Amino acid sequence: MTDYHVPVMLQECIKGLNIKPEGIYVDVTFGGGGHSREILKHLGVGGRLLAFDQDEDAQRNIPADDRFTFIAQNFRYLKNNCRLHGAPQVDGILADLGVSSHQFDQPERGFSTRFDAELDMRMDQSGELTAKQVVNTYSEQDLHRIFGIYGEIQNAKSLARTVVTARLNKSIDTISDLKKAIGSLIPKQKENKYLAQVFQALRIEVNGELEALQDFLTQSVDILKPGGRLVVMSYHSLEDRLVKNFIAKGKFKGEVEKDFYGNEIKPLEENTRKAVTASEEEIKLNNRARSAKLRIAVKL
């Protein structure tokens, strides 16, 4: 499992869930199974754990445990699948967002700038849309939007125009092709950061990550029992902003709604004043923990 993915802030996540031995819990991002295995250690004979993952590779890590149910679905289908598996309400939900170390380390998946491979970036390998299709078929306007919003890239307009111009001469099929096409726009001494932003933008678009996250968060409120815990770990500001707003307001934009008497109407209450971050010791051992932000909420 540790070769597949080292779980970030493992003990902080478990503490946040406040596990009851006979409770029902959901790990919506199973991956290497590190968080799930730790949850199972805290469950009694009557406890249950449901785990979601859309990546076929994750199924290699399924533990042999009668209390465990694996669901090969995107977490945006949380509510229907929990009902289907006899868990219409649960005591806690854990989400570790983003790409697993395993996905980054598989060259053919096209997630990492370290390798040359076809531009893929699908978390669900049965999905139709790939990064190759995005860069070769999307309009300049749509590419501008993706790079600007999802990648938070300052020269997004120039980047989109450069991609569209480059593909007129030759299809941009591989990571190497993309790097060559946009090479003139990459800031000196900031190559890794810039490419990471470009790849983040494409990956979010290919997988519909922000829409899926909003669907999941909205459904989590209905699935959680009163007093149940929502524990979400994010790795970039776009995700964290959605999680933070939803916990604080019960929605993603605008001000929190109030009743006739001025009382705030929101389904969740923050358990921690601000996001929990990894210790310096953990960051030294696992660099991926550097950008992680953990937020914990309790259903009112």
Short mmCIF file of C-alpha atoms in Angstrom, two decimals:
data_model
loop_
_atom_site.label_atom_id
_atom_site.label_comp_id
_atom_site.label_asym_id
_atom_site.label_seq_id
_atom_site.Cartn_x
_atom_site.Cartn_y
_atom_site.Cartn_z
CA MET A 1 0.00 0.00 0.00
CA THR A 2 2.80 2.45 0.87
CA ASP A 3 4.28 1.89 -2.61
CA TYR A 4 0.90 2.89 -4.04
CA HIS A 5 0.21 5.98 -1.95
CA VAL A 6 1.35 7.24 1.46
CA PRO A 7 -1.74 8.58 3.27
CA VAL A 8 -1.36 12.21 4.31
CA MET A 9 -2.18 13.31 7.89
CA LEU A 10 -3.46 9.83 8.68
CA GLN A 11 -3.90 10.27 12.43
CA GLU A 12 -5.39 13.76 12.06
CA CYS A 13 -8.02 12.30 9.70
CA ILE A 14 -8.86 9.47 12.09
CA LYS A 15 -9.11 11.89 15.01
CA GLY A 16 -11.36 14.13 12.92
CA LEU A 17 -13.76 11.26 12.17
CA ASN A 18 -14.17 10.55 15.91
CA ILE A 19 -14.87 6.88 15.12
CA LYS A 20 -17.52 4.93 17.02
CA PRO A 21 -16.76 1.18 17.07
CA GLU A 22 -20.25 0.26 15.84
CA GLY A 23 -20.59 3.18 13.41
CA ILE A 24 -20.86 3.35 9.63
CA TYR A 25 -18.17 5.29 7.74
CA VAL A 26 -17.37 6.19 4.14
CA ASP A 27 -13.95 6.71 2.56
CA VAL A 28 -14.84 8.31 -0.77
CA THR A 29 -11.24 8.29 -2.10
CA PHE A 30 -9.98 4.75 -1.37
CA GLY A 31 -6.80 4.79 -3.52
CA GLY A 32 -4.10 2.78 -1.76
CA GLY A 33 -6.44 2.01 1.12
CA GLY A 34 -4.26 3.57 3.81
CA HIS A 35 -7.01 5.64 5.41
CA SER A 36 -9.53 2.79 5.06
CA ARG A 37 -7.28 0.27 6.80
CA GLU A 38 -6.78 2.66 9.70
CA ILE A 39 -10.55 3.24 9.99
CA LEU A 40 -11.13 -0.53 10.07
CA LYS A 41 -8.69 -0.83 13.01
CA HIS A 42 -10.99 1.45 15.02
CA LEU A 43 -14.24 -0.34 14.10
CA GLY A 44 -15.82 -3.12 16.14
CA VAL A 45 -17.57 -6.24 14.85
CA GLY A 46 -20.76 -4.29 14.13
CA GLY A 47 -19.03 -1.39 12.36
CA ARG A 48 -19.07 -0.85 8.60
CA LEU A 49 -16.87 0.93 6.06
CA LEU A 50 -17.90 1.78 2.50
CA ALA A 51 -15.17 2.95 0.12
CA PHE A 52 -15.42 4.63 -3.28
CA ASP A 53 -12.85 4.78 -6.08
CA GLN A 54 -13.34 5.15 -9.82
CA ASP A 55 -9.78 4.04 -10.67
CA GLU A 56 -9.54 0.34 -11.53
CA ASP A 57 -6.00 0.18 -10.13
CA ALA A 58 -7.34 0.91 -6.63
CA GLN A 59 -9.18 -2.42 -6.60
CA ARG A 60 -5.87 -4.23 -6.10
CA ASN A 61 -5.77 -2.77 -2.59
CA ILE A 62 -9.16 -3.99 -1.32
CA PRO A 63 -8.79 -5.56 2.15
CA ALA A 64 -10.33 -8.96 2.92
CA ASP A 65 -12.74 -7.78 5.63
CA ASP A 66 -16.44 -8.56 6.01
CA ARG A 67 -17.06 -5.04 7.34
CA PHE A 68 -15.73 -3.49 4.13
CA THR A 69 -17.70 -2.68 0.96
CA PHE A 70 -15.96 -1.37 -2.17
CA ILE A 71 -17.92 0.77 -4.64
CA ALA A 72 -16.33 1.30 -8.07
CA GLN A 73 -17.83 4.75 -8.61
CA ASN A 74 -16.97 8.44 -8.54
CA PHE A 75 -17.86 10.01 -5.18
CA ARG A 76 -20.30 12.34 -6.92
CA TYR A 77 -22.70 9.36 -6.75
CA LEU A 78 -22.38 9.10 -2.97
CA LYS A 79 -26.04 9.29 -1.97
CA ASN A 80 -27.49 6.69 -4.34
CA ASN A 81 -24.70 4.19 -3.70
CA CYS A 82 -24.92 4.51 0.08
CA ARG A 83 -28.64 3.83 -0.11
CA LEU A 84 -28.08 0.90 -2.48
CA HIS A 85 -25.67 -0.68 0.02
CA GLY A 86 -27.94 -0.27 3.03
CA ALA A 87 -26.30 2.83 4.49
CA PRO A 88 -28.74 5.72 3.92
CA GLN A 89 -27.11 7.59 6.82
CA VAL A 90 -23.58 7.32 8.17
CA ASP A 91 -21.47 8.52 11.10
CA GLY A 92 -18.57 9.94 9.14
CA ILE A 93 -17.24 10.66 5.66
CA LEU A 94 -13.58 11.05 4.66
CA ALA A 95 -12.34 12.58 1.38
CA ASP A 96 -8.66 12.82 0.42
CA LEU A 97 -8.90 14.83 -2.81
CA GLY A 98 -6.52 15.03 -5.76
CA VAL A 99 -4.27 12.53 -7.51
CA SER A 100 -2.68 9.57 -5.72
CA SER A 101 1.08 9.01 -5.76
CA HIS A 102 0.42 5.84 -7.75
CA GLN A 103 -1.34 7.77 -10.50
CA PHE A 104 1.50 10.31 -10.66
CA ASP A 105 4.07 7.50 -10.82
CA GLN A 106 2.45 5.63 -13.73
CA PRO A 107 3.96 7.24 -16.87
CA GLU A 108 1.22 5.96 -19.19
CA ARG A 109 -1.49 7.74 -17.18
CA GLY A 110 -0.10 11.12 -18.30
CA PHE A 111 -0.51 12.86 -14.92
CA SER A 112 3.13 13.77 -14.35
CA THR A 113 5.43 16.22 -16.12
CA ARG A 114 8.36 13.95 -15.19
CA PHE A 115 7.61 11.44 -17.95
CA ASP A 116 6.76 11.49 -21.63
CA ALA A 117 3.52 9.73 -22.47
CA GLU A 118 0.28 10.32 -24.29
CA LEU A 119 -1.81 13.14 -22.79
CA ASP A 120 -4.41 11.12 -20.88
CA MET A 121 -5.06 12.22 -17.25
CA ARG A 122 -8.26 10.18 -16.77
CA MET A 123 -8.83 9.05 -13.19
CA ASP A 124 -11.58 6.76 -14.48
CA GLN A 125 -9.88 4.89 -17.32
CA SER A 126 -13.23 4.07 -18.90
CA GLY A 127 -13.97 7.79 -19.32
CA GLU A 128 -14.07 9.17 -22.86
CA LEU A 129 -12.49 12.62 -22.49
CA THR A 130 -8.68 12.81 -22.35
CA ALA A 131 -6.24 15.71 -22.03
CA LYS A 132 -5.18 15.01 -25.63
CA GLN A 133 -8.73 15.73 -26.79
CA VAL A 134 -8.92 18.90 -24.69
CA VAL A 135 -5.75 20.45 -26.13
CA ASN A 136 -6.56 19.42 -29.71
CA THR A 137 -10.30 20.11 -29.96
CA TYR A 138 -11.28 22.81 -27.45
CA SER A 139 -11.75 26.35 -28.74
CA GLU A 140 -9.25 29.08 -27.83
CA GLN A 141 -11.92 30.65 -25.61
CA ASP A 142 -12.53 27.40 -23.69
CA LEU A 143 -8.80 26.78 -23.26
CA HIS A 144 -8.39 30.34 -21.97
CA ARG A 145 -11.14 29.67 -19.41
CA ILE A 146 -9.64 26.34 -18.29
CA PHE A 147 -6.07 27.64 -17.95
CA GLY A 148 -7.20 30.83 -16.22
CA ILE A 149 -9.72 29.39 -13.79
CA TYR A 150 -8.49 25.83 -13.14
CA GLY A 151 -4.77 26.50 -13.50
CA GLU A 152 -4.79 30.06 -12.15
CA ILE A 153 -2.24 30.87 -14.88
CA GLN A 154 -1.52 34.57 -15.40
CA ASN A 155 -0.84 34.41 -19.14
CA ALA A 156 -3.77 32.04 -19.79
CA LYS A 157 -4.93 33.95 -22.89
CA SER A 158 -1.51 33.76 -24.56
CA LEU A 159 -1.21 30.11 -23.54
CA ALA A 160 -4.54 29.22 -25.15
CA ARG A 161 -3.62 31.06 -28.37
CA THR A 162 -0.22 29.32 -28.48
CA VAL A 163 -1.80 25.87 -28.10
CA VAL A 164 -4.38 26.55 -30.82
CA THR A 165 -1.69 27.87 -33.19
CA ALA A 166 0.69 24.94 -32.50
CA ARG A 167 -1.94 22.28 -33.20
CA LEU A 168 -2.57 23.71 -36.68
CA ASN A 169 0.84 22.36 -37.72
CA LYS A 170 0.88 19.15 -35.70
CA SER A 171 -1.45 17.36 -33.31
CA ILE A 172 -0.37 17.76 -29.64
CA ASP A 173 -0.51 14.13 -28.56
CA THR A 174 2.12 13.69 -25.85
CA ILE A 175 3.49 15.47 -22.81
CA SER A 176 6.65 16.23 -24.82
CA ASP A 177 4.55 17.72 -27.64
CA LEU A 178 2.77 20.01 -25.17
CA LYS A 179 6.01 21.14 -23.52
CA LYS A 180 7.50 21.99 -26.93
CA ALA A 181 4.37 23.82 -28.05
CA ILE A 182 4.25 26.11 -25.01
CA GLY A 183 7.99 26.27 -24.26
CA SER A 184 8.33 29.96 -25.15
CA LEU A 185 5.72 30.93 -22.52
CA ILE A 186 7.20 29.04 -19.58
CA PRO A 187 8.88 31.48 -17.12
CA LYS A 188 12.56 30.81 -16.53
CA GLN A 189 13.38 29.13 -13.20
CA LYS A 190 9.66 28.51 -12.64
CA GLU A 191 9.27 25.70 -15.16
CA ASN A 192 8.02 23.06 -12.72
CA LYS A 193 5.44 25.33 -11.12
CA TYR A 194 4.10 26.57 -14.45
CA LEU A 195 3.80 23.09 -15.95
CA ALA A 196 2.14 21.85 -12.75
CA GLN A 197 -0.49 24.59 -13.16
CA VAL A 198 -1.06 23.64 -16.82
CA PHE A 199 -1.42 19.97 -15.92
CA GLN A 200 -3.72 20.79 -13.00
CA ALA A 201 -6.00 22.75 -15.32
CA LEU A 202 -6.21 19.94 -17.87
CA ARG A 203 -6.70 17.25 -15.21
CA ILE A 204 -9.54 19.16 -13.53
CA GLU A 205 -11.29 19.58 -16.89
CA VAL A 206 -10.82 15.95 -17.97
CA ASN A 207 -12.21 14.59 -14.70
CA GLY A 208 -14.82 17.25 -13.94
CA GLU A 209 -13.21 17.47 -10.51
CA LEU A 210 -14.77 20.67 -9.18
CA GLU A 211 -18.30 19.72 -10.29
CA ALA A 212 -17.85 16.28 -8.73
CA LEU A 213 -16.62 17.86 -5.48
CA GLN A 214 -19.66 20.14 -5.30
CA ASP A 215 -22.02 17.22 -5.96
CA PHE A 216 -20.28 15.19 -3.24
CA LEU A 217 -20.34 17.96 -0.62
CA THR A 218 -24.02 18.71 -1.23
CA GLN A 219 -24.96 15.03 -0.89
CA SER A 220 -22.78 14.52 2.19
CA VAL A 221 -25.18 16.61 4.27
CA ASP A 222 -28.08 14.25 3.54
CA ILE A 223 -25.98 11.16 4.19
CA LEU A 224 -24.51 12.26 7.53
CA LYS A 225 -26.39 11.56 10.76
CA PRO A 226 -26.76 14.48 13.18
CA GLY A 227 -23.39 14.74 14.93
CA GLY A 228 -21.70 12.94 12.04
CA ARG A 229 -18.30 14.14 10.84
CA LEU A 230 -17.17 15.36 7.42
CA VAL A 231 -13.39 15.25 6.99
CA VAL A 232 -11.98 16.66 3.73
CA MET A 233 -8.36 17.06 2.69
CA SER A 234 -7.55 19.23 -0.33
CA TYR A 235 -4.32 20.11 -2.13
CA HIS A 236 -5.00 23.33 -4.03
CA SER A 237 -6.87 26.56 -3.41
CA LEU A 238 -9.77 25.85 -5.80
CA GLU A 239 -10.79 22.73 -3.89
CA ASP A 240 -10.11 24.22 -0.48
CA ARG A 241 -12.20 27.31 -1.25
CA LEU A 242 -15.22 25.14 -2.16
CA VAL A 243 -14.84 23.03 0.99
CA LYS A 244 -14.32 26.07 3.23
CA ASN A 245 -17.35 27.93 1.82
CA PHE A 246 -19.62 24.91 2.01
CA ILE A 247 -18.75 24.19 5.64
CA ALA A 248 -19.11 27.86 6.60
CA LYS A 249 -22.27 28.68 4.62
CA GLY A 250 -23.89 25.49 3.38
CA LYS A 251 -23.32 26.69 -0.19
CA PHE A 252 -20.49 27.61 -2.51
CA LYS A 253 -21.16 31.29 -3.22
CA GLY A 254 -22.80 34.25 -1.56
CA GLU A 255 -23.64 34.92 2.05
CA VAL A 256 -25.01 32.42 4.54
CA GLU A 257 -28.81 32.41 4.65
CA LYS A 258 -30.65 33.44 7.81
CA ASP A 259 -34.10 32.72 9.21
CA PHE A 260 -36.72 35.31 10.26
CA TYR A 261 -34.95 35.80 13.59
CA GLY A 262 -31.50 36.29 12.07
CA ASN A 263 -30.20 32.83 12.94
CA GLU A 264 -27.85 31.35 10.36
CA ILE A 265 -29.28 28.45 8.36
CA LYS A 266 -26.45 26.04 7.62
CA PRO A 267 -26.17 22.25 7.94
CA LEU A 268 -22.57 22.00 9.17
CA GLU A 269 -20.41 23.52 11.88
CA GLU A 270 -16.64 23.86 11.66
CA ASN A 271 -14.85 21.60 14.12
CA THR A 272 -11.57 23.47 13.71
CA ARG A 273 -11.18 27.25 13.41
CA LYS A 274 -8.83 26.96 10.46
CA ALA A 275 -7.51 24.22 8.22
CA VAL A 276 -5.22 21.61 9.79
CA THR A 277 -1.84 21.29 8.07
CA ALA A 278 0.86 18.63 8.18
CA SER A 279 3.73 18.75 10.63
CA GLU A 280 7.27 19.61 9.48
CA GLU A 281 8.27 16.02 10.26
CA GLU A 282 5.59 14.60 7.97
CA ILE A 283 6.46 17.01 5.16
CA LYS A 284 10.10 15.87 5.33
CA LEU A 285 8.96 12.26 4.92
CA ASN A 286 6.22 12.93 2.37
CA ASN A 287 6.55 16.09 0.26
CA ARG A 288 2.96 15.74 -0.98
CA ALA A 289 1.77 16.70 2.52
CA ARG A 290 3.23 20.20 2.03
CA SER A 291 0.16 21.60 0.26
CA ALA A 292 -2.50 19.59 2.13
CA LYS A 293 -5.27 21.36 4.05
CA LEU A 294 -7.61 19.35 6.25
CA ARG A 295 -11.04 20.68 7.22
CA ILE A 296 -13.41 19.00 9.66
CA ALA A 297 -17.11 19.69 10.14
CA VAL A 298 -19.93 18.29 12.27
CA LYS A 299 -23.50 17.97 11.03
CA LEU A 300 -25.84 20.06 13.17
#
